[in-house]
């Protein structure tokens, strides 16, 4: 039967197998044919009467909901939080104070901030790290980021910040990047953003994977114990696999090769049963510490260095399930900073206070009504009792006669349930009784006035390689800024942070002389101690676990070497992908055929943490003019990756221009025993010395 005949009216080409397989309308009526609109005669016209077609198109027309204004591009996964060190002395929230080993389901959504929903994953951007805990006492959301500070101190500035960062309104570009005039204009006129600028110009904004980044609640919150005693707290997520980032040139290429790089990585890890984990840590401090601290703990542009207040690990989050449906879960999940539970409380941080309004408001617009808590991904997993009713899409209206309180239904008639719920002073949420005073003013506290000291502290705490990356990032971004006065103004700020950094950027953009310093609201403290915890490289995990090795093979590749590499990688807990000139794979030296995961131009070295090139000399000659093969080798070299090879690949490595530059990052794996030595080296993740050599 031809395809045409199959799709002719009434002829359902796939017969339903059982009752549940019969297609129905949304109203449940069985459908005979949903591939042909009802027509007056086979050649039309189409009849408006076709309720089946109209229902199908009507629903399709409304498939989209507004994307998030910020954090539109995101990826959500399910998991569990396990309490390992309960802290009942600090909080009465069972999620943190219950029995050791208590488990709480979570849903986590990672995101970028500036880009639209379809933008690439590896934009230089802050990553959202939002966690919804479905606790026994209601949903608790830590709507955090992978950077512990923020651009601005007061929520009223948020629309300006986001307008400036997003595409310019007149032209509608650039997409998902801050390398443009409007952004640098805004931040250079908002000195409070300087600490955050240091963070976003660091490698933190180009993470290798969601699995390899930290998370932070950013604001100072409060923990309140059973006695009503409150302490301040900052929340931290520490990835068990350690932190890792890519290099900027690599990020640019990955965005082209695989715009879904981060979501694919997360999906694949979970799908393979390689569940990512983070420890949840708390930094707890009291009013006396807050009073003595150099900065205001309510100022979200500041951190509290871990060296000053250690992070105490209280539990572990394991992400172990991908969503069943991206829209239903990832798109419809509604995080709200105001979702807190008894035992946790807000502070007066003006950014947090503004957010507490914004998130609820935005859900109304995005999800279309006040009943978004009825959508499964947002619904608490504990009992819910209240008198809220009706509205769009109401699915859980309260039962019974009483829909108000106080009421006297149920009193004495034995049917207590009829009267509905009541507030409970013992169990219910109570705010920490913080004393407030002051006149109504539109003012920023004097204690928020230091804009440079912690920016400097961040910069000096980085390793030399990371400092160079920061200077390069600033140079890249400012080179995309057209207006000279904006470039100069930015360097005028950098001079307060570090004269050496300012000079490098000044030279990088080709300015003949250093611009004047921008007047500072308060003189920076130049000698804050270094905080080694702020560096990614200084805290490298020394492990290749969870990373990915790409082995490029071609006809005649030594079978023993390939299998030794695979075994060594598996032993280290790393993943392996085979790349070949054809996706069908290649015949190895022992005559076996090894199937490829990627064809060479779809599997460039930028998507791997380390690579191996194993082929016969004849193959190396055959591909020594093949551009994707050359790029594979060349990029691996340029991005400071560890490279395993066999001497036969010389012709290809020569035409890629790397043969004469081979350094200790290259490992000859001709003997199978060398494979283990190579994978051991890969635990360093990158051969940074190569970058240093190139810069000399
Ligand atoms: Fe958000 N932010 N934000 N934000 N934010 C949103 O809420 C907002 C801020 C963060 O995966 C929106 O549901 C204001 C800081 C994450 O669904 C919106 C201010 C931090 C996510 C909103 C901030 C964040 C959002 C857009 C200034 C780190 C994604 C869609 C006071 C601590 C959550 C939505 C997800 C999303 C407002 C600043 C993190 C418009 C007004 C600081 C991770 O409500």
XYZ file of C-alpha atoms and ligand atoms in Angstrom:
740
model
C 0.000 0.000 0.000
C 1.422 3.419 -0.862
C 1.870 6.200 1.694
C -0.873 8.088 -0.134
C -3.303 5.232 0.212
C -2.419 4.813 3.863
C -3.347 8.390 4.616
C -6.596 8.411 2.693
C -9.688 9.328 4.659
C -10.757 6.748 7.184
C -7.862 4.336 6.566
C -6.034 4.334 9.872
C -2.633 3.016 8.901
C -1.781 1.730 12.375
C -4.567 -0.314 13.899
C -4.951 0.298 17.643
C -3.961 -2.719 19.693
C -6.096 -2.322 22.781
C -8.743 -0.069 24.264
C -6.173 2.383 25.697
C -4.565 2.750 22.329
C -7.623 4.291 20.664
C -7.079 7.982 20.015
C -9.685 10.265 21.524
C -10.434 13.958 21.545
C -9.586 15.874 24.706
C -13.220 15.238 25.642
C -12.624 11.501 25.403
C -14.557 10.761 22.223
C -12.881 8.129 20.008
C -11.336 9.473 16.821
C -11.437 7.575 13.534
C -8.939 9.649 11.547
C -6.879 12.611 12.660
C -4.856 12.945 9.463
C -7.568 14.318 7.131
C -9.787 17.358 7.728
C -13.468 16.768 6.993
C -14.166 18.008 3.466
C -17.011 18.445 1.038
C -15.647 15.979 -1.485
C -12.050 14.736 -1.512
C -10.790 17.987 -3.107
C -12.392 20.286 -0.534
C -13.413 22.810 0.654
C -12.711 21.937 4.316
C -15.685 22.052 6.610
C -15.766 24.144 9.769
C -17.933 21.435 11.191
C -14.848 19.260 11.845
C -14.774 19.498 15.639
C -11.894 17.034 15.769
C -9.631 19.103 13.548
C -10.648 22.348 15.242
C -9.919 20.978 18.707
C -6.501 19.729 17.542
C -5.532 23.064 15.966
C -7.010 25.102 18.844
C -4.819 23.269 21.313
C -1.771 23.553 19.118
C -2.295 27.314 18.814
C -1.963 27.586 22.588
C 0.978 25.275 23.166
C 3.338 28.044 24.183
C 3.305 29.825 27.491
C 5.377 32.964 28.037
C 9.000 32.028 28.529
C 10.642 33.229 31.712
C 11.739 36.865 31.454
C 15.094 35.756 32.818
C 16.403 32.198 33.164
C 14.336 31.171 30.120
C 16.821 28.511 29.066
C 16.821 25.813 31.696
C 16.967 22.130 32.410
C 15.199 20.342 35.246
C 15.821 17.021 36.984
C 14.465 15.132 39.968
C 16.334 13.870 42.972
C 16.471 13.389 46.697
C 18.021 15.326 49.531
C 19.364 13.226 52.367
C 20.025 14.787 55.739
C 23.412 13.631 57.025
C 24.041 16.007 59.925
C 20.776 17.259 61.435
C 20.846 20.765 62.957
C 17.856 20.899 65.358
C 19.759 23.321 67.553
C 19.572 25.825 64.693
C 16.257 25.180 62.952
C 12.973 23.470 63.559
C 12.476 22.704 59.868
C 12.270 18.882 59.719
C 14.071 18.869 56.363
C 17.214 20.026 58.197
C 16.408 18.996 61.744
C 14.815 15.560 61.333
C 16.388 12.167 61.840
C 19.782 11.568 60.304
C 19.142 9.929 56.945
C 15.777 11.659 56.431
C 15.027 11.941 52.730
C 13.192 14.778 50.997
C 12.314 14.738 47.283
C 13.661 17.650 45.239
C 13.319 19.114 41.782
C 16.226 21.185 40.470
C 16.293 23.519 37.496
C 19.607 24.764 36.118
C 19.495 27.706 33.748
C 21.232 30.597 32.073
C 19.959 34.108 32.751
C 20.150 36.301 29.700
C 19.379 34.084 26.732
C 16.037 33.162 25.278
C 14.663 29.656 25.601
C 16.452 28.466 22.466
C 19.812 30.078 23.186
C 23.022 28.037 23.484
C 23.978 26.439 26.782
C 27.527 27.739 26.922
C 26.841 31.458 26.826
C 29.065 33.343 29.239
C 26.432 33.803 31.895
C 25.482 33.175 35.484
C 23.798 29.782 35.935
C 20.571 29.518 37.871
C 20.596 26.722 40.444
C 17.039 26.524 41.762
C 16.064 23.733 44.146
C 12.531 22.906 45.234
C 12.399 20.725 48.350
C 9.038 18.999 48.758
C 9.261 18.916 52.556
C 6.784 17.509 55.083
C 5.943 21.069 56.024
C 5.490 22.485 52.549
C 7.664 23.432 49.628
C 10.949 25.173 50.336
C 12.704 26.737 47.355
C 16.326 27.857 47.333
C 16.254 29.856 44.104
C 19.984 30.287 43.820
C 22.765 30.793 41.315
C 26.203 29.292 40.699
C 27.729 32.574 41.848
C 27.321 33.719 45.464
C 26.931 37.440 44.783
C 24.696 39.519 42.552
C 25.001 42.600 40.323
C 22.770 44.928 42.272
C 21.844 45.662 45.865
C 18.243 46.757 45.476
C 15.502 44.885 43.617
C 14.175 48.075 42.043
C 17.223 48.056 39.744
C 16.550 44.551 38.387
C 14.487 45.546 35.322
C 17.261 47.967 34.278
C 19.960 45.356 34.729
C 18.050 42.810 32.670
C 17.054 45.293 29.968
C 20.711 46.261 29.648
C 21.905 42.652 29.478
C 19.284 41.399 27.007
C 19.357 42.222 23.280
C 19.217 45.941 22.528
C 15.565 46.910 21.953
C 16.119 48.696 18.659
C 17.910 45.827 16.883
C 17.002 42.692 18.800
C 20.563 41.427 19.267
C 23.011 40.270 20.564
C 21.467 37.128 21.978
C 22.622 35.522 25.234
C 25.684 37.612 25.834
C 26.866 40.608 27.766
C 29.525 41.624 25.250
C 27.757 44.781 24.108
C 27.463 48.468 24.893
C 24.225 48.478 26.879
C 25.414 45.963 29.434
C 28.796 47.561 30.041
C 27.211 51.010 30.063
C 24.843 49.954 32.841
C 27.369 48.111 34.994
C 30.026 50.763 34.616
C 27.462 53.256 35.931
C 26.547 50.863 38.785
C 29.758 50.363 40.795
C 27.931 47.976 43.143
C 28.172 45.397 40.342
C 32.000 45.252 40.383
C 32.315 42.191 42.600
C 29.850 40.326 40.389
C 31.732 41.533 37.301
C 34.856 39.801 38.579
C 32.877 36.597 39.072
C 31.218 36.689 35.652
C 34.499 37.423 33.909
C 35.975 34.372 35.623
C 35.635 30.804 34.396
C 32.609 30.334 36.686
C 30.351 31.563 33.877
C 31.502 28.901 31.404
C 31.055 25.726 33.437
C 32.004 22.407 31.885
C 28.780 20.895 33.177
C 25.912 21.635 35.532
C 27.310 18.692 37.471
C 30.581 20.531 38.022
C 29.476 23.809 39.500
C 28.696 25.141 42.943
C 25.372 26.624 43.946
C 24.557 29.417 46.380
C 21.432 30.797 48.012
C 23.184 34.200 47.673
C 21.177 36.111 50.286
C 21.568 35.824 53.996
C 18.555 33.944 55.399
C 17.615 33.042 58.957
C 17.348 29.694 60.694
C 14.938 29.628 63.624
C 14.954 26.849 66.206
C 12.211 25.365 68.383
C 12.819 28.032 71.042
C 12.390 30.795 68.502
C 16.102 31.671 68.515
C 17.320 32.933 65.163
C 20.749 32.831 63.534
C 21.871 34.024 60.115
C 22.635 31.492 57.398
C 23.996 31.318 53.869
C 23.350 28.190 51.785
C 26.005 26.476 49.636
C 25.883 23.540 47.219
C 29.241 21.774 46.744
C 29.527 19.380 43.785
C 30.936 15.993 44.742
C 32.764 15.769 41.386
C 34.512 19.068 42.041
C 34.310 22.207 39.948
C 35.399 22.547 36.348
C 35.030 25.034 33.556
C 35.861 25.185 29.879
C 38.012 27.734 28.068
C 36.326 30.660 26.315
C 37.419 29.710 22.821
C 36.135 26.227 23.529
C 32.789 27.597 24.736
C 32.344 29.542 21.514
C 32.937 26.386 19.504
C 30.788 24.143 21.685
C 27.884 26.538 21.237
C 28.071 25.922 17.526
C 28.724 22.191 17.705
C 26.261 21.355 20.447
C 24.040 24.151 21.742
C 22.511 21.589 24.128
C 25.866 20.668 25.635
C 24.865 21.154 29.273
C 21.422 19.610 29.107
C 22.685 16.686 27.078
C 25.466 16.144 29.626
C 23.016 16.119 32.528
C 20.507 13.934 30.729
C 23.196 11.444 29.668
C 24.790 11.209 33.115
C 21.456 10.477 34.772
C 20.377 8.154 32.000
C 23.623 6.199 32.484
C 22.985 5.909 36.227
C 25.896 8.213 36.981
C 23.930 10.379 39.390
C 25.415 13.780 40.194
C 25.600 14.762 43.836
C 26.033 17.954 45.804
C 26.553 18.497 49.507
C 24.408 21.157 51.083
C 26.415 23.377 53.392
C 25.405 26.136 55.767
C 27.426 29.096 56.909
C 25.857 30.055 60.207
C 26.650 33.203 62.136
C 25.099 35.435 64.746
C 24.382 39.118 65.144
C 27.731 39.698 66.862
C 29.564 38.352 63.799
C 27.334 40.401 61.493
C 28.117 43.560 63.487
C 31.865 42.914 63.389
C 32.039 41.835 59.705
C 33.642 44.346 57.308
C 30.522 44.398 55.111
C 26.773 44.346 55.583
C 25.435 40.779 55.653
C 22.243 42.092 54.022
C 24.194 43.233 50.962
C 23.888 40.569 48.239
C 26.962 41.892 46.420
C 29.143 40.467 49.201
C 30.191 37.018 50.301
C 31.303 35.821 53.687
C 34.587 34.039 52.979
C 34.542 30.384 53.936
C 37.814 30.937 55.719
C 35.983 33.358 58.045
C 32.830 31.290 58.587
C 33.338 27.647 57.624
C 30.726 25.824 55.585
C 29.133 23.038 57.600
C 27.836 20.175 55.478
C 24.371 19.045 56.560
C 23.201 16.798 53.741
C 23.620 15.465 50.237
C 21.460 15.901 47.173
C 21.462 13.177 44.534
C 19.860 13.855 41.164
C 18.666 10.542 39.832
C 15.759 10.983 37.435
C 15.234 12.849 34.222
C 11.852 14.386 33.613
C 9.173 12.413 31.813
C 8.032 15.505 30.015
C 10.057 18.671 29.592
C 7.105 21.041 29.347
C 5.066 19.597 32.194
C 7.973 19.661 34.602
C 10.871 21.892 33.576
C 8.802 24.545 31.874
C 5.924 24.639 34.323
C 7.910 24.447 37.531
C 7.373 27.654 39.469
C 10.140 28.542 41.891
C 9.402 31.242 44.424
C 11.838 32.736 46.906
C 8.958 33.210 49.302
C 8.449 29.450 49.500
C 9.960 28.861 52.902
C 8.890 26.623 55.744
C 8.706 26.971 59.545
C 12.258 27.094 60.874
C 13.612 29.140 57.944
C 13.070 32.864 57.561
C 13.967 35.849 55.392
C 16.262 38.709 56.249
C 15.845 42.348 55.322
C 18.166 42.017 52.288
C 16.495 44.482 49.884
C 17.136 42.220 46.930
C 15.476 39.261 48.584
C 12.515 41.357 49.694
C 11.910 42.465 46.103
C 12.247 38.930 44.811
C 9.605 37.773 47.240
C 7.122 39.899 45.302
C 8.424 39.163 41.813
C 8.363 35.373 41.700
C 4.734 34.926 42.677
C 3.741 37.679 40.304
C 5.625 36.155 37.384
C 4.008 32.722 37.893
C 0.570 34.287 37.495
C 1.573 35.575 34.087
C 3.417 32.484 32.946
C 1.102 29.791 34.195
C -2.066 31.756 33.643
C -3.767 31.801 37.020
C -3.409 31.454 40.761
C -3.795 27.662 40.770
C -0.321 26.804 39.499
C 0.259 24.972 42.782
C -2.207 22.338 41.495
C 0.155 21.380 38.663
C 1.900 18.195 39.808
C 5.452 19.572 39.600
C 4.482 22.481 41.842
C 2.122 20.655 44.176
C 3.424 20.062 47.696
C 3.773 16.389 48.592
C 2.406 17.021 52.094
C -1.262 17.620 52.989
C -2.652 20.998 51.917
C -5.617 22.600 53.710
C -6.900 26.123 53.158
C -9.943 28.065 52.015
C -8.492 29.325 48.738
C -10.863 28.397 45.930
C -11.862 28.823 42.291
C -9.893 30.711 39.667
C -8.525 29.397 36.375
C -8.017 25.639 36.246
C -9.033 24.959 39.843
C -8.473 21.279 40.470
C -8.542 20.944 44.215
C -11.361 23.062 45.561
C -11.971 22.432 49.266
C -14.763 19.975 50.051
C -17.635 20.564 52.434
C -19.804 23.480 53.430
C -17.263 25.751 55.068
C -15.105 27.898 52.837
C -14.413 30.661 55.360
C -13.199 31.033 58.881
C -14.061 31.413 61.634
C -17.010 29.073 61.166
C -19.024 26.874 63.465
C -19.589 23.981 61.100
C -18.697 20.663 62.616
C -18.767 21.976 66.166
C -20.280 19.301 68.368
C -21.768 17.306 65.513
C -18.867 14.875 65.421
C -17.949 15.790 61.863
C -14.954 17.945 62.708
C -13.642 17.727 59.158
C -16.556 19.863 57.971
C -15.272 22.972 59.640
C -12.065 23.018 57.604
C -8.557 23.939 58.776
C -7.395 26.448 61.405
C -4.074 28.236 61.934
C -1.842 26.528 64.502
C 0.465 28.743 66.572
C 2.499 25.715 67.669
C 3.238 24.150 64.277
C 2.624 27.078 61.968
C 5.104 29.474 60.437
C 6.181 32.290 62.716
C 8.500 35.078 61.642
C 11.608 35.639 63.729
C 10.615 38.559 65.987
C 13.167 40.949 64.534
C 12.911 44.501 65.891
C 12.465 47.035 63.081
C 12.676 50.813 63.187
C 13.404 53.773 60.974
C 11.817 56.497 58.896
C 10.438 55.767 55.426
C 13.244 56.668 53.035
C 14.412 55.817 49.537
C 18.010 55.301 50.508
C 20.838 52.827 50.324
C 22.498 52.115 53.641
C 25.998 53.531 54.092
C 27.062 50.010 55.012
C 26.510 48.996 51.362
C 28.970 51.589 50.008
C 32.143 49.528 49.520
C 32.137 48.304 45.932
C 35.677 47.181 45.230
C 37.248 45.404 48.205
C 35.681 42.006 47.649
C 36.094 42.329 43.880
C 39.807 42.610 44.573
C 39.717 39.766 47.065
C 38.122 37.535 44.424
C 40.707 38.487 41.805
C 43.756 37.960 44.014
C 42.394 34.613 45.206
C 42.525 33.150 41.693
C 45.394 31.098 40.294
C 47.554 32.860 37.653
C 45.840 30.870 34.857
C 42.429 32.028 36.058
C 43.605 35.616 36.404
C 44.754 35.526 32.794
C 41.363 34.168 31.739
C 39.693 37.058 33.541
C 41.865 39.644 31.826
C 41.155 37.962 28.490
C 37.408 37.886 29.153
C 37.324 41.564 30.051
C 39.360 42.380 26.963
C 37.043 40.298 24.776
C 33.891 41.894 26.147
C 35.159 45.471 26.085
C 36.414 44.944 22.548
C 32.762 44.339 21.593
C 31.775 47.658 23.178
C 31.644 50.390 20.554
C 31.755 53.473 22.766
C 35.206 54.495 23.938
C 33.909 56.343 27.013
C 32.268 53.132 28.288
C 35.467 51.127 27.796
C 37.451 53.784 29.637
C 34.953 54.015 32.461
C 35.228 50.277 33.020
C 38.991 50.441 33.225
C 38.556 53.341 35.646
C 36.747 50.848 37.910
C 39.269 48.057 37.374
C 41.997 50.341 38.696
C 40.316 50.229 42.118
C 40.339 46.431 41.951
C 43.837 45.697 40.684
C 46.173 48.004 38.770
C 47.818 45.040 37.036
C 44.485 43.748 35.768
C 43.473 47.239 34.648
C 46.752 47.584 32.764
C 46.376 44.247 30.991
C 42.869 45.101 29.837
C 43.952 48.598 28.864
C 46.707 47.117 26.695
C 44.373 44.383 25.498
C 41.954 46.880 24.013
C 44.795 49.021 22.723
C 44.347 52.172 24.805
C 47.540 54.245 24.769
C 47.180 55.341 28.392
C 45.324 54.306 31.511
C 42.068 56.203 32.061
C 41.519 57.982 35.382
C 40.025 56.086 38.254
C 36.263 56.456 38.649
C 35.546 58.291 41.937
C 34.856 55.668 44.628
C 32.019 55.988 47.130
C 34.359 54.464 49.683
C 38.054 53.711 49.524
C 38.558 49.987 49.039
C 40.301 47.814 51.582
C 43.307 46.588 49.631
C 44.520 43.927 52.024
C 41.620 41.555 52.571
C 43.188 38.113 52.899
C 43.082 35.773 49.922
C 40.246 33.261 49.977
C 41.562 30.104 48.258
C 38.022 28.646 48.262
C 37.141 31.117 45.489
C 39.410 29.544 42.881
C 38.279 26.662 40.703
C 41.745 25.463 39.750
C 43.161 25.680 43.278
C 40.362 23.380 44.382
C 40.635 20.951 41.496
C 39.313 17.500 42.421
C 42.344 15.583 41.091
C 40.046 13.029 39.518
C 38.790 12.182 36.048
C 35.563 10.747 37.436
C 32.456 11.880 35.590
C 34.532 13.295 32.723
C 34.497 12.201 29.104
C 37.279 10.777 26.941
C 36.899 10.945 23.163
C 38.855 8.320 21.219
C 39.290 9.137 17.540
C 39.858 5.925 15.606
C 40.190 5.065 11.940
C 40.835 1.978 9.856
C 43.602 -0.154 11.329
C 43.571 1.397 14.821
C 45.378 -0.800 17.333
C 42.629 -2.832 19.010
C 44.708 -3.434 22.157
C 45.344 0.279 22.677
C 41.691 1.190 22.186
C 40.479 -1.391 24.658
C 43.177 -0.459 27.205
C 42.048 3.164 27.006
C 38.416 2.198 27.418
C 39.208 0.017 30.432
C 41.385 2.635 32.103
C 38.729 5.320 31.622
C 35.981 3.064 32.969
C 38.137 2.246 35.981
C 38.479 5.965 36.705
C 34.691 6.415 36.457
C 34.907 8.352 33.199
C 32.745 8.011 30.087
C 34.152 7.134 26.665
C 32.950 7.995 23.189
C 34.352 6.651 19.955
C 34.761 9.028 17.055
C 35.524 7.843 13.548
C 35.532 9.159 9.967
C 32.208 7.341 9.495
C 29.503 6.798 12.059
C 29.495 3.108 11.185
C 32.902 2.968 12.888
C 36.180 1.497 11.776
C 37.820 -1.882 11.395
C 40.498 -2.289 14.058
C 43.880 -4.008 13.737
C 42.410 -7.328 14.901
C 39.761 -7.252 12.200
C 36.877 -6.396 14.534
C 34.561 -3.553 13.661
C 34.167 -0.884 16.361
C 31.043 1.197 15.999
C 31.391 4.963 16.453
C 29.273 7.208 18.656
C 30.060 10.213 16.481
C 31.278 10.970 12.997
C 34.387 13.162 13.247
C 32.700 16.429 12.248
C 29.906 15.802 14.769
C 32.306 14.820 17.538
C 34.902 17.587 17.762
C 37.433 17.504 20.599
C 35.774 20.519 22.279
C 33.025 18.280 23.631
C 35.515 15.982 25.435
C 37.646 16.500 28.514
C 40.566 14.606 27.058
C 41.150 12.865 23.745
C 43.055 9.988 22.230
C 43.932 9.549 18.588
C 44.559 5.947 17.624
C 44.963 5.020 13.972
C 47.353 3.328 11.579
C 49.909 5.364 9.697
C 47.994 4.789 6.470
C 44.861 6.245 8.037
C 46.786 9.155 9.536
C 48.016 9.956 6.025
C 44.561 9.525 4.583
C 43.079 12.100 6.988
C 45.996 14.518 7.258
C 44.229 17.035 5.034
C 40.783 16.442 6.504
C 39.699 19.676 8.207
C 37.594 18.166 11.022
C 40.447 15.748 11.845
C 42.942 18.604 11.933
C 40.613 20.706 14.107
C 40.155 17.762 16.446
C 43.864 17.608 17.192
C 44.520 21.302 16.971
C 41.721 22.326 19.318
C 42.664 19.672 21.863
C 46.137 21.214 21.890
C 44.873 24.807 22.008
C 42.489 24.027 24.859
C 45.242 22.557 27.032
C 43.801 19.053 26.940
C 45.600 15.836 27.646
C 46.092 13.899 24.432
C 46.897 10.210 24.092
C 48.393 9.094 20.791
C 50.297 6.365 19.016
C 53.381 7.340 16.953
C 51.609 6.289 13.744
C 49.459 9.436 13.903
C 52.456 11.645 13.109
C 51.272 12.698 9.609
C 47.974 13.990 11.008
C 49.599 15.673 14.019
C 52.130 17.314 11.729
C 49.521 18.804 9.467
C 47.609 19.948 12.561
C 50.800 21.769 13.525
C 51.155 20.143 16.923
C 53.760 17.420 16.383
C 56.711 19.684 17.158
C 54.934 21.256 20.143
C 54.110 18.015 21.910
C 54.639 18.478 25.641
C 53.993 16.480 28.792
C 50.294 16.760 28.129
C 50.771 14.300 25.254
C 51.101 10.653 26.216
C 52.269 7.864 23.929
C 49.947 4.954 24.695
C 51.471 2.378 22.330
C 51.821 -0.058 25.203
C 48.496 -0.909 26.843
C 50.012 -0.211 30.286
C 50.457 3.421 29.243
C 46.705 3.889 29.040
C 46.407 3.884 32.828
C 49.227 6.397 33.150
C 47.423 8.621 30.649
C 44.110 8.476 32.519
C 45.980 9.213 35.746
C 47.344 12.366 34.145
C 43.856 13.283 32.990
C 42.928 13.670 36.675
C 44.615 17.077 36.412
C 41.839 17.857 33.869
C 43.928 20.315 31.850
C 47.614 20.721 31.148
C 47.699 24.399 32.134
C 51.468 24.711 31.643
C 50.752 24.741 27.925
C 48.813 28.000 28.245
C 51.617 29.557 30.233
C 54.173 28.571 27.571
C 52.059 30.060 24.820
C 51.774 33.346 26.649
C 55.521 33.829 27.165
Fe 15.533 35.845 39.769
N 13.804 35.863 38.701
N 15.241 37.803 40.218
N 17.336 35.939 40.723
N 15.858 33.953 39.330
C 13.311 34.814 38.032
O 11.088 34.082 38.090
C 14.087 38.469 40.072
C 17.867 37.007 41.370
C 16.849 33.154 39.807
O 14.610 27.842 37.195
C 11.921 35.047 37.513
O 10.020 32.162 37.545
C 14.195 39.774 40.655
C 18.968 36.618 42.207
C 16.718 31.823 39.261
O 12.579 28.671 37.144
C 11.592 36.444 38.051
C 15.476 39.866 41.135
C 19.085 35.271 42.025
C 15.593 31.870 38.461
C 12.869 36.825 38.763
C 16.112 38.622 40.874
C 18.062 34.867 41.104
C 15.070 33.200 38.533
C 11.740 34.841 36.041
C 16.134 41.057 41.779
C 20.109 34.329 42.654
C 15.050 30.743 37.616
C 10.937 33.573 35.893
C 15.772 41.276 43.106
C 19.978 34.191 44.070
C 14.174 29.828 38.395
C 10.624 33.160 37.229
C 13.747 28.685 37.509
C 13.922 33.616 37.874
C 12.979 37.984 39.421
C 17.469 38.372 41.203
C 17.924 33.503 40.699
C 11.171 37.469 37.019
C 13.123 40.832 40.699
C 19.788 37.533 43.131
C 17.646 30.652 39.522
O 10.540 36.402 38.959
